Every structure is written in structure tokens, then in C-alpha cells.
Tab-separated table of C-alpha atoms in Angstrom:
chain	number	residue	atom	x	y	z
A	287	UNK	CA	-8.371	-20.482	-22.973
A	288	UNK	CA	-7.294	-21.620	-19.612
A	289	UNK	CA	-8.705	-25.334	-18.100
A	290	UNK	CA	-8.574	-26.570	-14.530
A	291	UNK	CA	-8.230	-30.294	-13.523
A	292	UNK	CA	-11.032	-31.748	-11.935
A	293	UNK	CA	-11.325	-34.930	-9.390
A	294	UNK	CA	-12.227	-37.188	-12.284
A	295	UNK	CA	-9.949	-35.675	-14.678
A	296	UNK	CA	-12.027	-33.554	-17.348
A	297	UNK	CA	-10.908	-29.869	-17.627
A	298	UNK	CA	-13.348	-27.135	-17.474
A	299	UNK	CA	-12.811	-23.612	-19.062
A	300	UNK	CA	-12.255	-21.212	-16.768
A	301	UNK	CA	-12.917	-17.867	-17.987
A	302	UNK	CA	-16.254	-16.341	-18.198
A	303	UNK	CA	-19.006	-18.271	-15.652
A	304	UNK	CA	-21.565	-16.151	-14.379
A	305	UNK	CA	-23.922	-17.203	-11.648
A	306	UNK	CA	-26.823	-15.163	-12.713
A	307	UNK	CA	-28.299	-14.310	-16.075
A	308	UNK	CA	-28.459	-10.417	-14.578
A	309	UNK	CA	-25.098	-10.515	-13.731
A	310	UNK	CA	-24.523	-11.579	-17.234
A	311	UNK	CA	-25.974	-9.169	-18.874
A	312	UNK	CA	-24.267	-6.366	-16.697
A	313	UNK	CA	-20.984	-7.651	-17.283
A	314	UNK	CA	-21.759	-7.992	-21.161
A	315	UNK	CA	-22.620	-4.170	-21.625
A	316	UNK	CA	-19.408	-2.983	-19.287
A	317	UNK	CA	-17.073	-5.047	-21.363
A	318	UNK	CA	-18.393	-3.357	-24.605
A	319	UNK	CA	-18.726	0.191	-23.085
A	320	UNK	CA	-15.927	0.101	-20.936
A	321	UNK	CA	-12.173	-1.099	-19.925
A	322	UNK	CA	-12.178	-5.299	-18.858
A	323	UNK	CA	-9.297	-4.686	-16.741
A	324	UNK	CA	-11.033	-4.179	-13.103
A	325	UNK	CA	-12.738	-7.340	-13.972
A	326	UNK	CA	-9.745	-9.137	-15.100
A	327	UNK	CA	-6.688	-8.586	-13.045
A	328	UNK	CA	-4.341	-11.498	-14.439
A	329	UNK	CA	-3.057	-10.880	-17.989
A	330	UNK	CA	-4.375	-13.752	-19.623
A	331	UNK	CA	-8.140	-13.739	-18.739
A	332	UNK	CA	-7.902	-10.057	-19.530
A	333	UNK	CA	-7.093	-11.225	-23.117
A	334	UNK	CA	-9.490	-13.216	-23.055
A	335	UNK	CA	-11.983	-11.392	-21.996
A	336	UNK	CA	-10.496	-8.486	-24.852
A	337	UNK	CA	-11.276	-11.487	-27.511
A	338	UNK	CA	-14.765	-12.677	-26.796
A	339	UNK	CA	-16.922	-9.362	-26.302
A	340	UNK	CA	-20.153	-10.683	-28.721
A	341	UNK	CA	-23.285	-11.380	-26.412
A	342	UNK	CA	-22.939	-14.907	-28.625
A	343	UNK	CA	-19.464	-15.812	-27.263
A	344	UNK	CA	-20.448	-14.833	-23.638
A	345	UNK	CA	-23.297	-17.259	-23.945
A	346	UNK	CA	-21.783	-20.010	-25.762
A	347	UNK	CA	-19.055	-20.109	-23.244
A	348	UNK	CA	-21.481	-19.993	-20.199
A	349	UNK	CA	-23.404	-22.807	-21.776
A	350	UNK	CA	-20.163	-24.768	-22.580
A	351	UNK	CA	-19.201	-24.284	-18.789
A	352	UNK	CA	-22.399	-25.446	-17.170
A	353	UNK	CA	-22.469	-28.545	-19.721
A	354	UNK	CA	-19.086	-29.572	-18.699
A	355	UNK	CA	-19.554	-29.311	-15.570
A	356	UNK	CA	-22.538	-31.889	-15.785
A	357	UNK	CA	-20.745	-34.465	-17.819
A	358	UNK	CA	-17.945	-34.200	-15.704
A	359	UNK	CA	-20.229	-34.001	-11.650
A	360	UNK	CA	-17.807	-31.373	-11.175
A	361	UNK	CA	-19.078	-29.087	-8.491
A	362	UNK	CA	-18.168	-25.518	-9.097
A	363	UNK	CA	-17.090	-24.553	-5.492
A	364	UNK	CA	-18.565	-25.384	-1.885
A	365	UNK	CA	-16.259	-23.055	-0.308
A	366	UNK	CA	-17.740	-19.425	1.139
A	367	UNK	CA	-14.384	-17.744	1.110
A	368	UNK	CA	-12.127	-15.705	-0.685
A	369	UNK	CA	-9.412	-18.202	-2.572
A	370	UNK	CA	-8.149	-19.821	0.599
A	371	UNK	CA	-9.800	-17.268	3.054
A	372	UNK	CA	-12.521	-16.760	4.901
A	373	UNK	CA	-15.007	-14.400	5.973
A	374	UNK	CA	-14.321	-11.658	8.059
A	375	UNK	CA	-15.763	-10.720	10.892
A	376	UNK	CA	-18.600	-7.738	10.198
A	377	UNK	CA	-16.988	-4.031	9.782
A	378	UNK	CA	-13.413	-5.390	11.038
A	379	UNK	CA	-12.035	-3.209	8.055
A	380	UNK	CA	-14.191	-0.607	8.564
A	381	UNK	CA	-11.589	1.365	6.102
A	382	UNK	CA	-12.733	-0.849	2.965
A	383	UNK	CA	-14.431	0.199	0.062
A	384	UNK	CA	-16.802	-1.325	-2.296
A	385	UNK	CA	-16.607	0.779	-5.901
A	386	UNK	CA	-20.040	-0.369	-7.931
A	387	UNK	CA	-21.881	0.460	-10.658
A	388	UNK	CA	-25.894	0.216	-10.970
A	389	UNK	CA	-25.408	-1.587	-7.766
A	390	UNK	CA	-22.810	-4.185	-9.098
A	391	UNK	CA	-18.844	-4.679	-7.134
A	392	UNK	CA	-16.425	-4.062	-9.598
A	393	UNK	CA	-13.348	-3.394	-7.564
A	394	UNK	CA	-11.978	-2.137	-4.031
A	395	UNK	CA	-10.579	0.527	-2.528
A	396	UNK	CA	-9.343	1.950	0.816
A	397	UNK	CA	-10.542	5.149	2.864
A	398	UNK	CA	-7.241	7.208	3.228
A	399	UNK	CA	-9.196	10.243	5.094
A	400	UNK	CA	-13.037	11.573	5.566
A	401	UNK	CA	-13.026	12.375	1.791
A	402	UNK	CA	-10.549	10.335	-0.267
A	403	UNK	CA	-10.598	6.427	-1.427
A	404	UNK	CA	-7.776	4.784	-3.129
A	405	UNK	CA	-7.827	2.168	-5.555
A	406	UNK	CA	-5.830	0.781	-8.503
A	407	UNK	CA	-5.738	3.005	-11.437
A	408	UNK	CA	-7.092	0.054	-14.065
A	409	UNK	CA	-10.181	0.236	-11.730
A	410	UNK	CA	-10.898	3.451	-12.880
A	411	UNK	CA	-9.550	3.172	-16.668
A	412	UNK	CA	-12.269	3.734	-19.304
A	413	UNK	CA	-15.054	3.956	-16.514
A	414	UNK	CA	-17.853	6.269	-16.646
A	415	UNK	CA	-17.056	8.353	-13.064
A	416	UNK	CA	-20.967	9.339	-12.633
A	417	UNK	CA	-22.534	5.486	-12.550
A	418	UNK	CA	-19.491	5.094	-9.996
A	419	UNK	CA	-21.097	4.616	-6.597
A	420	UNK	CA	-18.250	4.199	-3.325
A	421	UNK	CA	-19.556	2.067	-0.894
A	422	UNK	CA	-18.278	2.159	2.476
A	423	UNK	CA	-19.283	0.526	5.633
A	424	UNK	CA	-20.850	-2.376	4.015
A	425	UNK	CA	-20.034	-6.405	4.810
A	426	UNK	CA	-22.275	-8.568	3.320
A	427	UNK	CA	-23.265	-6.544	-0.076
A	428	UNK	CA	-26.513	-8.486	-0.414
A	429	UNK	CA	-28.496	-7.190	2.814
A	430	UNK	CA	-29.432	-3.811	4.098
A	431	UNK	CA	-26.680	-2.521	6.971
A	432	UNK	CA	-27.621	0.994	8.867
A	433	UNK	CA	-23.800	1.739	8.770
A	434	UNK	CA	-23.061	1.531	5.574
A	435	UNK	CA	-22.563	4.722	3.581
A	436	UNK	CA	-22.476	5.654	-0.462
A	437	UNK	CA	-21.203	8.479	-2.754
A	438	UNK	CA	-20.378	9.740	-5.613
A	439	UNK	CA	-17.299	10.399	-7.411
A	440	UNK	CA	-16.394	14.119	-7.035
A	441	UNK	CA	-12.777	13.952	-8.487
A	442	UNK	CA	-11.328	10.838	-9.951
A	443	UNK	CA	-7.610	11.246	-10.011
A	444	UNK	CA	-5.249	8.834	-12.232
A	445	UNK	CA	-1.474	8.808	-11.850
A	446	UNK	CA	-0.030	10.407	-14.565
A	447	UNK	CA	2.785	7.915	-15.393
A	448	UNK	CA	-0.034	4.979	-15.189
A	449	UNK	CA	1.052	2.391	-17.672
A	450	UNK	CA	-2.064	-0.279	-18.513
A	451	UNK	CA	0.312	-2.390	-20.495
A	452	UNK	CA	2.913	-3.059	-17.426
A	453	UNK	CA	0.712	-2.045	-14.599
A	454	UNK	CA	3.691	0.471	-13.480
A	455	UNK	CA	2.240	3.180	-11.380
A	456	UNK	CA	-1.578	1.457	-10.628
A	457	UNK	CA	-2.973	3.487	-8.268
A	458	UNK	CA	-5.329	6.242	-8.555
A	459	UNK	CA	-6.974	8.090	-5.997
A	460	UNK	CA	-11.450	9.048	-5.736
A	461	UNK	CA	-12.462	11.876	-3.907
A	462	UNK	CA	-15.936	11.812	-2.553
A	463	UNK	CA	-19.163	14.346	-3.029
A	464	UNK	CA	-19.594	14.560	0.780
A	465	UNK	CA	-16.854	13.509	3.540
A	466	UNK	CA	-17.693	9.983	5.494
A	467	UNK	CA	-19.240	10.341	8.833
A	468	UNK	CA	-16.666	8.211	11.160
A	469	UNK	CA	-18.360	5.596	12.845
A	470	UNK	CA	-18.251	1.826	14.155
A	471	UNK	CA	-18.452	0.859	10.569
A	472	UNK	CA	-16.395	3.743	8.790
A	473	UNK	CA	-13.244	4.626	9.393
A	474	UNK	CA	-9.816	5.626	8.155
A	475	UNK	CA	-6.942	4.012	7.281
A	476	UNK	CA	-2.910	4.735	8.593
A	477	UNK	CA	-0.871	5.476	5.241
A	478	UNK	CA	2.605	3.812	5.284
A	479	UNK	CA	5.150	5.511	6.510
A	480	UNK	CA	7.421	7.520	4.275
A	481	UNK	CA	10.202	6.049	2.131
A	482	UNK	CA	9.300	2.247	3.888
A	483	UNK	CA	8.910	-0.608	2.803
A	484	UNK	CA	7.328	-4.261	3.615
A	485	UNK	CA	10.410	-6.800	4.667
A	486	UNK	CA	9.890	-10.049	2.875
A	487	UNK	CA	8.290	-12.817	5.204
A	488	UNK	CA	6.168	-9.876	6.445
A	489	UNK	CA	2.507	-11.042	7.078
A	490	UNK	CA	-0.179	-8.881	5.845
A	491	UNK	CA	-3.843	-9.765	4.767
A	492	UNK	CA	-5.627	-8.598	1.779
A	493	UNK	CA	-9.746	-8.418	1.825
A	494	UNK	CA	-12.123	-7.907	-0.272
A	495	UNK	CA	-15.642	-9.009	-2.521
A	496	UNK	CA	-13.944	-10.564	-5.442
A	497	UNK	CA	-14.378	-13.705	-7.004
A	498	UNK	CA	-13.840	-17.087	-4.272
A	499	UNK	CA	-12.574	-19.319	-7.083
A	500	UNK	CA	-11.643	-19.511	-10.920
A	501	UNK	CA	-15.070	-20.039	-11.930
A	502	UNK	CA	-16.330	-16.716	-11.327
A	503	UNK	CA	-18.292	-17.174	-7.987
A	504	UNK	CA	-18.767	-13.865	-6.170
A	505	UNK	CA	-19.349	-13.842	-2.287
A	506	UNK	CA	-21.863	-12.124	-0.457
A	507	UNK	CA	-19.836	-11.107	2.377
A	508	UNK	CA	-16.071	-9.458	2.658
A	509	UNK	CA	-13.446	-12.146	2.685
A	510	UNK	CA	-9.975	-12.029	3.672
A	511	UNK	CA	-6.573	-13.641	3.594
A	512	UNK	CA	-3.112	-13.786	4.342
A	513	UNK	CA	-0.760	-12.167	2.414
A	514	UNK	CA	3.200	-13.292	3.143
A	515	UNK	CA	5.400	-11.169	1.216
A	516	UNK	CA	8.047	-12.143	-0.735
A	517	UNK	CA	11.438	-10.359	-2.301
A	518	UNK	CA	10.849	-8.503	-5.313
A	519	UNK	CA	14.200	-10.745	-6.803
A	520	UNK	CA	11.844	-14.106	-6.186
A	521	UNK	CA	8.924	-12.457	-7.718
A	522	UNK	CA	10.813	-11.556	-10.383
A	523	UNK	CA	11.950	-14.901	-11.225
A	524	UNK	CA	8.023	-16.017	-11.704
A	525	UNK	CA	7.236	-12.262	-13.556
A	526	UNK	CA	10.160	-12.142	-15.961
A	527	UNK	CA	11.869	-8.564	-14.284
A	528	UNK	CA	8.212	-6.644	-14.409
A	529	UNK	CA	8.594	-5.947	-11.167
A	530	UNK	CA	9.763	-3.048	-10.126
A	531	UNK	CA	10.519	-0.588	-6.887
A	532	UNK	CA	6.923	0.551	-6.798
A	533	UNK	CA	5.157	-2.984	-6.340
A	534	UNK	CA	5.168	-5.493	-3.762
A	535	UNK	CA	4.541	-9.331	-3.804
A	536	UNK	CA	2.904	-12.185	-1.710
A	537	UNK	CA	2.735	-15.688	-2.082
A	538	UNK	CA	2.036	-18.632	0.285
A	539	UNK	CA	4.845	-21.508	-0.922
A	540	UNK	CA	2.977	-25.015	-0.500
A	541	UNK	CA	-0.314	-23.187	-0.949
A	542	UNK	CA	-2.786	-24.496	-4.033
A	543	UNK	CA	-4.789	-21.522	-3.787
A	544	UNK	CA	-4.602	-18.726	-1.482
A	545	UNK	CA	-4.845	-15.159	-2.615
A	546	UNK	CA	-7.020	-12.481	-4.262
A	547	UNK	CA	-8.841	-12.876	-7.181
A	548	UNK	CA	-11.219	-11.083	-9.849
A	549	UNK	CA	-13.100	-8.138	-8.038
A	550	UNK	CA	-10.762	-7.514	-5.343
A	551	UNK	CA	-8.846	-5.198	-7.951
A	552	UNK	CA	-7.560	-1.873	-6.064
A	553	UNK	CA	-8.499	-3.267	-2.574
A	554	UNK	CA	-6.131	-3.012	0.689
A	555	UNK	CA	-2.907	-4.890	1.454
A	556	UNK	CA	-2.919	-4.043	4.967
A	557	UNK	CA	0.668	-5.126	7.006
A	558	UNK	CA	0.496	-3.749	10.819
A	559	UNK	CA	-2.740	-1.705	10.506
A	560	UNK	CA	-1.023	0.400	7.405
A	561	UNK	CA	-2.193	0.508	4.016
A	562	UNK	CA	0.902	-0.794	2.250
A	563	UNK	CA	-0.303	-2.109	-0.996
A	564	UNK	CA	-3.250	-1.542	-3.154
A	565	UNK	CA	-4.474	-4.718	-5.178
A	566	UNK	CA	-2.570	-4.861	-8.699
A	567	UNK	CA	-2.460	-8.063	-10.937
A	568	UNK	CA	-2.363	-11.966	-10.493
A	569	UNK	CA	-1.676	-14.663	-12.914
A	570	UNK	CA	-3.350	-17.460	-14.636
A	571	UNK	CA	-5.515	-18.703	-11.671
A	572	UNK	CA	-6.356	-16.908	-8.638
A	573	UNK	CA	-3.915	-17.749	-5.361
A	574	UNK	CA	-1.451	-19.142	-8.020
A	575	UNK	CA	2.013	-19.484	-5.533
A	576	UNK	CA	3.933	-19.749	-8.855
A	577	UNK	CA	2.794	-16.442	-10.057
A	578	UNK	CA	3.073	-14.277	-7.213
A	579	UNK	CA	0.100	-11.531	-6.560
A	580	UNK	CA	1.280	-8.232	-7.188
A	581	UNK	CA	0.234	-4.999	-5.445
A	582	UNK	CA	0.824	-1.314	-6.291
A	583	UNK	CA	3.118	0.168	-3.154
A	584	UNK	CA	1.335	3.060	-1.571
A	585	UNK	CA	4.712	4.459	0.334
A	586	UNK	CA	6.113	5.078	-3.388
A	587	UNK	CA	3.650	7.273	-4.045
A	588	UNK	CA	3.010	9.803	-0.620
A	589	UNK	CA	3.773	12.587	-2.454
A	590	UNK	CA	1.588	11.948	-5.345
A	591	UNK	CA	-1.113	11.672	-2.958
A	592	UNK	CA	-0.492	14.468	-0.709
A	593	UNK	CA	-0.068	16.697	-3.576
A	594	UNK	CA	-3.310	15.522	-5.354
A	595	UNK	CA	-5.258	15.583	-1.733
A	596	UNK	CA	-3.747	19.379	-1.019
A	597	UNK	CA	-4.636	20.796	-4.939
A	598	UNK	CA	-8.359	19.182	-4.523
């Protein structure tokens, strides 16, 4: 179990707070059914999550949470941003996705042409591809929007050499029953350019509807944030050599907490108007600078997707 400090110096659990009973409940029956990992993108909430999957523990925890939190006059969060974002303004990504089930965000995704989303292969692990629903067009989730668009899952397509332990080769690509109608609120995005890749000190922004802090607090409307990437030798040093060729890193030195979180799984790293980097893994806490975030690299993987796109 991982703690956070507060003000007066109690530590609250970290894992597991859910805002709603509903939510809850949804989140119960997915971890049973299905894989914890689009929920979990840092390695050791995912275990966590792997160890407590009784309706008991879920509820002992959430009670254990909120009584802290009393005893302590901690306040979860007052902040209505992504971990050390903010909102964006409506449909400036008009190439984001929102992947849900029975109406739920689970992860992100990107709109690569009229037809195809891509998103991190542990999205997608384990998950039933007919309650999928891809949601595009949308900004605050919560509120009807006349541009936003859904589907279902036509093909779901996993990278063959997709490795859940190590997160090698996360990316897996969704192709739509009916191609998007391009609008003001819909719209493609540029794929990198072959065999490139992001120079560290780049700045890029990553967006999304995950969590806005540790404790599990969902947004209602799409955050983003910057993204400065670093050298794959400095992530590395934080990552123990996991990193590899195929995956790129940001981190914001000096920071406490800027970054993605749980939720924004498989969503866009986006450096000049490209989509370089699909949303991979984190550690402990979300925004941690001394665990780097770590993104799948889309350029490694053009041929992959053109032969997948071309066969389908």
C-alpha cells in the first residue's frame, strides 16, 4: 500500500477512492471480469489493485480512506485539473478519444484517420470489444455536446509482440463500425514522421479524462499538460534499463506533480501537432518527476500500422 503526506502529517492510502458508490460498483465488476491494467497504469497500484478484487476489500478500503481523511481535515483535492494541468479549451484536440464502457472512461486514444483510433495495447487487454464504445468529439463527458460522435469496435487490433509484463510494444490499434464525419469537433491526427524521433527537452502536451490526483478523482472535462521529454539514458536511471528504443519519456525536474495519471492510459503525446507517443505507464504517484512517465513511440511502429490499416 502506498501513503501520501498530508499538511498535518497523517498519511492516507492512496489506492482505491471512488467518488461515487456507482462508480464503485462498475469498477468492482471490471476488475473481476476483466484486465486492471487500463485502470492502473503504474506497476504498483496495478498490484494492488491484482490483490484486493473482493467487493469486501474495495469497501473496507473506501471506508478506511474517507475515515482518514476526517481524522486527519485532509481535503482530497480542490484542484479541477489534470495532475498539474488544466482544462483545455472545448474540442482543441478534436483528434482525442474517449474509449468507455456502459458509459464509463476507461482509457484514451487518438483518431489516426476517418476509421482508425489508437490506443495502448493494455487498454484493450482482457476487454470485452462489444461493451467498447469510442467516443470522439466529446469535452466535458458529463453534458450532452451535438459534436460529439460514438462507435463501436469493428476490429480491435493488438501488436503481436505486446508484452503486459514490460509494457514493450503497448500500442494497439481500433477500427471503427462507421468512419467519423470530420467536423469542428472531429478530426484527424498527423502520424510522426518515419524513422523520427522526439529530441530530449522537446515540449509536447499530453491530454486526457484520467484521474486529477492520487486519490482517484476523475474530471468532467479534458485536461491537459506539458510533457518535456527527457533522454531515454536519464529515464533509464529512474526505470532500471526498461526502457527501450520504442518508448519515450517526460518529466518536469522541480515539478511535485505534473503529468498523466489513471484513465489517461493510451491517450496522445502530441509534440508539434504529431502524434508521437501514446500513453504507457507511470510510477508510484501520478506526475512523479522521479519516475519518469513513459509513452509507447508511434514512429516505431508505422509499418505495423500501415500494414494492419491496408489488410483491414
Amino acid at each position: 500500500m502506498t501513503s501520501k503526506s498530508c499538511s498535518q502529517g497523517c498519511k492516507i492510502p492512496l489506492p482505491f477512492f471512488y467518488p461515487s458508490a456507482e462508480k464503485l460498483l462498475f469498477q468492482h465488476q471490471t476488475l473481476v471480469k476483466f484486465s486492471n491494467r487500463h485502470f492502473f497504469p503504474n506497476y504498483e497500484s496495478l498490484f494492488f489493485a491484482l490483490a484486493t478484487q473482493t467487493e469486501v476489500k474495495h469497501l473496507a478500503m473506501q471506508l478506511l480512506v474517507l475515515l482518514t481523511v476526517v481524522l486527519c481535515s485532509c481535503p482530497f483535492s480542490g484542484a479541477s485539473r489534470i495532475v498539474g494541468g488544466r482544462e483545455a479549451r472545448a474540442h482543441s484536440r478534436p483528434y482525442i478519444a474517449s474509449l468507455q464502457i456502459r458509459g464509463f472512461h476507461f482509457c484514451g486514444g487518438a483518431l489516426i484517420n476517418e476509421k482508425w483510433v489508437l490506443t495502448a495495447a493494455h487498454c484493450m487487454e482482457d476487454t470485452p470489444v462489444d461493451s467498447v464504445r469510442v467516443v470522439l468529439g466529446a469535452h466535458n463527458l458529463q453534458r450532452p455536446d451535438s459534436l460529439v460522435q460514438e462507435f463501436r469496435v469493428q476490429e480491435s487490433v493488438q501488436n503481436p509482440e505486446y508484452n503486459p509484463t514490460t509494457f514493450q510494444n503497448d500500442i494497439h490499434l481500433l477500427k471503427l463500425n462507421d468512419s467519423a464525419v470530420i467536423t469542428s469537433g472531429v478530426r484527424t491526427i498527423r502520424l510522426p514522421v518515419p524513422n523520427s524521433d522526439v529530441a530530449p527537452r522537446s515540449n509536447c502536451s499530453v491530454a486526457g479524462w484520467g484521474d486529477i490526483n492520487d486519490f482517484g478523482t476523475s474530471p468532467r472535462a479534458l485536461m491537459q499538460t506539458n510533457a518535456d521529454i527527457i533522454s531515454r539514458q536519464a529515464c533509464n536511471r529512474s526505470w532500471g534499463g526498461a526502457i527501450t528504443n520504442t518508448m519515450l519519456c517526460a518529466a518536469t525536474p522541480g515539478v511535485l506533480a505534473k503529468g498523466f495519471c489513471s484513465g489517461d492510459s493510451g491517450g496522445p503525446l502530441v509534440c508539434r501537432n504529431r502524434l508521437e507517443g501514446a500513453v504507457s505507464f507511470s510510477g508510484r504517484f501520478c506526475g512523479n518527476a522521479m519516475f519518469p512517465d513513459v509513452y509507447t513511440r508511434v514512429s516505431s511502429y508505422l509499418p505495423w500500422i500501415e500494414t494492419v490499416i491496408r489488410q483491414n
